[in-house]
Amino acid sequence: MIKVQEAIAVIETSSTKMPVKQISIKKAFGYVLAEKVISPISMPPFRQSAMDGYAFTHSIRHQYDIVGTSQAGDHKNIKLQNTEAIRIFTGAYVPDSADTVVMQEHVMSNKNSILIASMPEKFSNVRPKGEQIEKGAVVFEAGTLITPAAIGFLASLGITEAAVYKKPKTAILVTGNELVEPGKKLKKGKIFESNSIMLQAALQTAGINKTKVYRVKDNLKATKKALKSILKNNDIVLISGGISVGDYDFVKEALLQNEVKELFYKINQKPGKPMFFGSKNETLVFALPGNPASSLTNFYIYVLPAIKNRMGFSEIHKPKLVRKLNSDVINDTGKTLFLKAKYDETNVTVLNGQSSAMLNTFATANSLLIVPDDIENYKKGEEVILLPID
Amino acid sequence: MIKVQEAIAVIETSSTKMPVKQISIKKAFGYVLAEKVISPISMPPFRQSAMDGYAFTHSIRHQYDIVGTSQAGDHKNIKLQNTEAIRIFTGAYVPDSADTVVMQEHVMSNKNSILIASMPEKFSNVRPKGEQIEKGAVVFEAGTLITPAAIGFLASLGITEAAVYKKPKTAILVTGNELVEPGKKLKKGKIFESNSIMLQAALQTAGINKTKVYRVKDNLKATKKALKSILKNNDIVLISGGISVGDYDFVKEALLQNEVKELFYKINQKPGKPMFFGSKNETLVFALPGNPASSLTNFYIYVLPAIKNRMGFSEIHKPKLVRKLNSDVINDTGKTLFLKAKYDETNVTVLNGQSSAMLNTFATANSLLIVPDDIENYKKGEEVILLPID
């Protein structure tokens, strides 16, 4: 049995980065850059007006003749005399002979001339060429997460593709003779299989939108055979159920016979203790507990960070939160507890219904309260650590 | 000019809920329930063993003969004598004549009998029928966000469909003669158009994965014509650019001529002041500033909550964070400032490069620091309010 922190560390050191691919910027949201990006242009590419107003050459003079117009998109390099100005709009090209733009709100104007009521400082309202970035400079370093703002900035530089780490191809194998697919008739002694659909949704939170689900009966031969091809064709394999010590749990044996290297089995935690983690080549295998709440807990604690690690994220764990407890918490297990909890701006409440089979509590929780194995109790009002889930 | 809080309130009261549709649970992640859900079964549907072990009738006796096996999925209602037990596995049916399960770790066993070393209390390790939910009880109220755990719970009850609010059909209209699509050649005076691709990515954070982009030149006729069909076919319309007071900004006029009701124009904030908000029937129109950072700021502050409101979310605003400032902040504008900022567990740093045109700062920010219009300065070390973005 391994401690939670050790399990997290083992998974982290076992997770290699995915291969690199070129991707269209349009589809790059949520990926991580695998190579640094160099700017092909200066941005802005020319001196730009930051305001709607008038461009002129700064002097002590307040009155100027209007001799032209520069609209956004124009490129008229009008040669201004020191008595002349042009009408100019936000984003428009500022002629080489002008150095300053005055806001239209600060002038009195007629058709042919302006009188500047409030004189701006020299160079005001002119964005220098390359103010945001110079041609040839680094736009983003490798390891940058591609956010909407990053996509916008890349597009503004005319960049249409980038090198990113692929998303891991992920499969789910469901075991269990007691399981019936939702929509079918529930026979006596059976329950509906819900873990695969739950894990598919949870994978979407990591941007993995397509996950194939395989089902096998509880026997060694079928499990072994199914695993053989699943292991070959996926980067991350999630297995639901069949991993506790019951006589009918064949998963671990089937994994070992498929040459999956066992990296740990069982974690000193509650819920979620019976978990197997292993690898074959670069494929990671998580055999999760069959109990739904245990399965989802371990997904958030172990699987999600592993996916992010493979995708090149620099921060693979969600930032923890600190909140004040609304009630005492006792830990007489010697294990790390992950308690379904709901936090607000200042406090956190541990929810009723912490059994490993109970998903309804999870559905109303927004966090897992972490009680380390060496903590025997927390008092009401004490500050505790939460892992937010959403 | 309207205040930020008023603008938020106007948008909220103008946002009606989307029509309701039935959706497969498999595709329901991120939607909100439009109707309460009633459980068609009790869960668990029968008394279930919570452990791998032995089921028996609790008594003072410690030795029992093994007379059968109940594996998960079985339904053998073995009639046990008070000297008898059966081998049982997690999730398996507990026979009516048994009331207690002892963990296998707490017995000594041979092929035919067990000796219980550590006697559990009566009813231990037996999950009562309907422990999680009784048949006919409310599973989730209307307004519940469908998370992975909620999907899992619905599936475990055999539910395959639910009534949810549709996602709003959303379009983006881009205006501006100065704009060139990334990938094409950048002529003098022009810049690459980046707002549409940025907003498309930002919409994905709300689960809106398909957004059509329309482009028009800066003239009233073209803008008016394009808007006519866009307004008819969409629930939310985002317009990029063309909304400030420059002579070439036709958007507002084109909207009014299309019978869009103006609900406000211009907000007392920086960046992002020149924004128009209106509605036609139930379609909401946000004419966002053309400057990329202003556009994205207003997306997070105004558009995202409106989308969530239309989708039936009960919490449409992200919970704010409180952090300690790493430097003084001055606000001599009389406006509400939204400053690109980066927070860690305790503190927040205001980033360099707050100009409304600058997206690169946004790409490294994880939050917007909100400085209300009536605050003239914050001192280093003071606690401030952040809107997290991710």
CSV table of N, CA and C in Angstrom, one decimal, chain B residues 12 195 235-236:
chain,number,residue,atom,x,y,z
B,12,GLU,N,-28.7,40.8,-17.2
B,12,GLU,CA,-29.3,39.7,-16.5
B,12,GLU,C,-30.8,39.7,-16.6
B,195,ASN,N,-10.0,38.8,-33.6
B,195,ASN,CA,-11.1,38.8,-32.6
B,195,ASN,C,-12.1,37.6,-32.8
B,235,ASP,N,-29.4,33.2,-31.3
B,235,ASP,CA,-29.9,33.6,-29.9
B,235,ASP,C,-29.0,34.6,-29.3
B,236,ILE,N,-27.7,34.6,-29.6
B,236,ILE,CA,-26.8,35.6,-29.2
B,236,ILE,C,-25.9,36.0,-30.3
